[in-house]
Each structure stands twice: as structure tokens, then as C-alpha cells.
CSV table of C-alpha atoms in Angstrom, one decimal:
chain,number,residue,atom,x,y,z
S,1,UNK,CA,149.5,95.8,-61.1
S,2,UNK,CA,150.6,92.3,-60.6
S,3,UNK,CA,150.7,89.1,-62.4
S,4,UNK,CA,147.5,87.5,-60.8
S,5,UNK,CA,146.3,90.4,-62.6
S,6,UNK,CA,147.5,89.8,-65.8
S,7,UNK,CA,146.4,86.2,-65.5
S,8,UNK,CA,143.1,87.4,-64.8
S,9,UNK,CA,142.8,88.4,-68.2
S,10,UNK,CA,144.4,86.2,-70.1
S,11,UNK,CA,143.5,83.1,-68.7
S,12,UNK,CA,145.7,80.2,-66.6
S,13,UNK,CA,146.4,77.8,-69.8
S,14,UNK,CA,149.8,76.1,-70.3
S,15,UNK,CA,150.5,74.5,-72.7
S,16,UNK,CA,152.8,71.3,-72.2
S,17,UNK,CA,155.2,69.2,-73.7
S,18,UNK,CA,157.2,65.8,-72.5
S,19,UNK,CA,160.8,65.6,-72.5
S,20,UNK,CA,160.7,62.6,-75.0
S,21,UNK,CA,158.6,64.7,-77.5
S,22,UNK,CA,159.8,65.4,-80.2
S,23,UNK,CA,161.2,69.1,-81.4
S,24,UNK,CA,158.6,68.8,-84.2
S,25,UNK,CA,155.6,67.6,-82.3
S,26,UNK,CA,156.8,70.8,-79.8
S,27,UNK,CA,157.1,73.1,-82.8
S,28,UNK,CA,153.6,71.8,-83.8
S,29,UNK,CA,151.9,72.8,-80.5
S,30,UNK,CA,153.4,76.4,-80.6
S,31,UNK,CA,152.1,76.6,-83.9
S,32,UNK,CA,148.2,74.8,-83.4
S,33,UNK,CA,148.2,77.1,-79.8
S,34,UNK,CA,149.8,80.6,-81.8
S,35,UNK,CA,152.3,80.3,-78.6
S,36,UNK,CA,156.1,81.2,-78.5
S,37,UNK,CA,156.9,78.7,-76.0
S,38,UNK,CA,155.7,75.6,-74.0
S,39,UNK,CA,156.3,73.7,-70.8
S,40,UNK,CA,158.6,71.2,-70.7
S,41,UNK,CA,157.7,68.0,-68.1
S,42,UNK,CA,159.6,64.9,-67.2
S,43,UNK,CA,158.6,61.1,-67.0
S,44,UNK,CA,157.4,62.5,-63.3
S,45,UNK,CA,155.2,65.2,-64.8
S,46,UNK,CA,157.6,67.7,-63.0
S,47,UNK,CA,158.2,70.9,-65.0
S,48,UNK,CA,161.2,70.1,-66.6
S,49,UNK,CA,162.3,73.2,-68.9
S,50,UNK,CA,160.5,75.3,-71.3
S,51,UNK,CA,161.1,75.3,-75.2
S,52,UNK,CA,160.5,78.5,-76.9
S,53,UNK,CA,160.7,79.4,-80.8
S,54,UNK,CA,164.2,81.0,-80.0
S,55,UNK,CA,165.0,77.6,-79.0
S,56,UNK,CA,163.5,76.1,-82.2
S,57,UNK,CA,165.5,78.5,-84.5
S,58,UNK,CA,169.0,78.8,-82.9
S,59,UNK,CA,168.6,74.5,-83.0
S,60,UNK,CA,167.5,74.7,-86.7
S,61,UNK,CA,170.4,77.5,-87.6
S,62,UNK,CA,173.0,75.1,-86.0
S,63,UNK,CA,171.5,71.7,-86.8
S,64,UNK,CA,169.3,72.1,-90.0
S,65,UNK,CA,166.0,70.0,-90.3
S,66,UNK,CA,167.5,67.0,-87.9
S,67,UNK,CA,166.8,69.3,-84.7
S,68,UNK,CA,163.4,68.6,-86.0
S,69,UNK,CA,164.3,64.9,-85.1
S,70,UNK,CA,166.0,65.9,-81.8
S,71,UNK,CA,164.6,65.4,-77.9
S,72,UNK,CA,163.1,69.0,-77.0
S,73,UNK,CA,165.0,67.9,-73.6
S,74,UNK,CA,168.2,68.6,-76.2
S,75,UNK,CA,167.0,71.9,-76.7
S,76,UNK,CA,164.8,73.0,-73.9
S,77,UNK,CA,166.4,75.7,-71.7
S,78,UNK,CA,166.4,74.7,-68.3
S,79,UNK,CA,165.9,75.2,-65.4
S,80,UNK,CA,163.5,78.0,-65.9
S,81,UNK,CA,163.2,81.5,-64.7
S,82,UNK,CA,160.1,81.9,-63.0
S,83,UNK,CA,157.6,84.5,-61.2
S,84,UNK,CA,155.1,84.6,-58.9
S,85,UNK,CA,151.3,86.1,-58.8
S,86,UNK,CA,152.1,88.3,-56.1
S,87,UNK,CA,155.3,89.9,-58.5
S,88,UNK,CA,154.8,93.2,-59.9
S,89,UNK,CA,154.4,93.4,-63.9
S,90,UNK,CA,157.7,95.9,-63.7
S,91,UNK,CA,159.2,93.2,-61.6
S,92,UNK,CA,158.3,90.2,-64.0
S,93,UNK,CA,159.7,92.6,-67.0
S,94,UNK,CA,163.0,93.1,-65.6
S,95,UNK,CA,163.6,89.5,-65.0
S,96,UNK,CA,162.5,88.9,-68.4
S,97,UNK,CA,164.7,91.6,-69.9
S,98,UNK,CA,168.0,90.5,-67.8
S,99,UNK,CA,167.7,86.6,-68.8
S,100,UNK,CA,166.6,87.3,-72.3
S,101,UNK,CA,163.5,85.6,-72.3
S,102,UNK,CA,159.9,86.5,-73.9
S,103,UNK,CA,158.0,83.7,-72.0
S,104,UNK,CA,158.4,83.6,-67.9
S,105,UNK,CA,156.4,80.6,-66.3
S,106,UNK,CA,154.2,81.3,-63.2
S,107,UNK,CA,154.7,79.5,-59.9
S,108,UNK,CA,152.8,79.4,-56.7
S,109,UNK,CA,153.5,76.6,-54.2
S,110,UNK,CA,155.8,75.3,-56.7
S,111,UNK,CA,152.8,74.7,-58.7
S,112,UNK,CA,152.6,75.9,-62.3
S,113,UNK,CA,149.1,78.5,-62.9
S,114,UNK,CA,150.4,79.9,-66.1
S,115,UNK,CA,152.7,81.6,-68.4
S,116,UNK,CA,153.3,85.1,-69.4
S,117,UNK,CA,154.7,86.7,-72.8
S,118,UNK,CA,156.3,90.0,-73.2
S,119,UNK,CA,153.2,91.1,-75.0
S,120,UNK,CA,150.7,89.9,-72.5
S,121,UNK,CA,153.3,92.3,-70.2
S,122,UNK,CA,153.3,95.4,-72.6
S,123,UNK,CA,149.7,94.7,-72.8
S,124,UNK,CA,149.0,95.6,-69.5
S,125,UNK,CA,151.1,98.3,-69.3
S,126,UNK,CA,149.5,99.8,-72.0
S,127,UNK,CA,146.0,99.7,-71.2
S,128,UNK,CA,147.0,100.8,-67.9
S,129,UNK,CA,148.6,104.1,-68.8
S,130,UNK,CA,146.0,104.8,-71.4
S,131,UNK,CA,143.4,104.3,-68.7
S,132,UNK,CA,145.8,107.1,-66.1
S,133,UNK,CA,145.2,109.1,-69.0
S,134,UNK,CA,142.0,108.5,-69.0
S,135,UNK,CA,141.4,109.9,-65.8
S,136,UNK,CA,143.6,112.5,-66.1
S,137,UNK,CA,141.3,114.2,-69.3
S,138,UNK,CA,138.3,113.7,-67.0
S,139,UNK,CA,139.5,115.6,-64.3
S,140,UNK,CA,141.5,118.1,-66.5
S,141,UNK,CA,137.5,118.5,-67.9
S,142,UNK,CA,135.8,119.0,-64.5
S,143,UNK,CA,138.2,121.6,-64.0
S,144,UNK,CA,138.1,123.4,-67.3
């Protein structure tokens, strides 16, 4: 299974934010979308960084309610790790497990098509072992 796949299901949405937003009017996206993380572009419109919850609350443990204030440039984790459509979903996972990230942008062409979480990940995984098993009870049936 592959990303494209994954993205198949989900759908190709990103969410955005501008460097000169503010880490409130970020926090209010994730929360109006029910997202854990959005895209981060620059004056240019060029994918900047992307500013997760994680983000939001190690800003808000150190800083208090002014991070709410704050540039989400000031926060945003940059630059970001990335995959492509063509990855494998074990592939994607172990990138997202070694940089300790729940949200992994997808690129192709250097063009952003959408974002995967851990849970859109896990997701897939799932339905694609209960489905082996699935099969596996069908032919353990034939044959019984």
C-alpha cells in the first residue's frame, strides 16, 4: 500500500496558514478543520513549515498565553519532513516515528497534494490486515 493510496481515501485537502498569521488564528484553523497540524507558507506562497498542536503546546508550556500573540513562523517547525505518493505507508511510518512527528506533508514535483496523520497511517494498516484476514477465513472455509 502506498500513500497515493491513503490519499485516495482521505482526500487531498491542506489546510494552510501564512507565516505572518498569528499562533491563534493557526490554533483556530486546527480546531474549525479537527486537524493536528497545518501548512505553513511564505509571502511567496512557498511551503514554509508546518505548525502542529505539539507546537502550540510546548509554545504555551514555555511562553503562557503570549505565544498566542506570537508569529506561527516563531513556532512553526521547519523545514519539514516530507514523503512522496509513490512511498510505502511502512516507509512514511518510519520517517514519522524517527523525527517524532504525527503529521508528514505530501510532495510530488515539489508540489504539495496533501498531508497525512499517524491515524490516517494506522488506519490503513488496519483495514488492510483485517481485510488479509478476511481472506484468509474464506479460504480456511472453502477448505473446511
Amino acid at each position: 500500500m502506498h500513500i497515493s493510496d491513503v490519499l485516495r481515501g482521505k482526500g487531498h485537502e491542506v489546510v494552510k496558514v501564512r507565516t505572518t498569521d498569528t499562533v491563534q488564528a493557526a490554533v483556530r484553523k486546527l480546531s474549525e478543520h479537527r486537524i493536528g497540524a497545518v501548512v505553513v507558507e511564505d509571502a511567496w506562497m512557498r511551503n514554509a513549515g508546518i505548525f502542529s498542536e505539539r507546537d502550540f503546546v510546548n509554545a504555551t508550556a514555555e511562553y503562557g498565553a503570549e505565544a498566542l500573540l506570537f508569529k506561527v513562523e516563531r513556532l512553526m517547525s521547519s523545514p519539514m519532513v516530507t514523503c512522496r505518493p509513490t512511498d510505502k505507508v511502512e516507509t512514511a511510518l518510519a520517517a514519522m516515528t524517527l523525527a517524532k512527528i504525527r503529521h508528514l506533508p505530501v510532495e510530488e514535483n515539489s508540489r504539495l497534494i496533501g498531508i497525512v496523520s499517524i491515524g490516517d497511517l494506522v488506519k490503513n494498516r488496519l483495514d488492510e490486515k483485517a481485510l488479509e484476514a478476511n481472506v484468509l477465513l474464506d479460504i480456511a472455509r472453502l477448505h473446511a
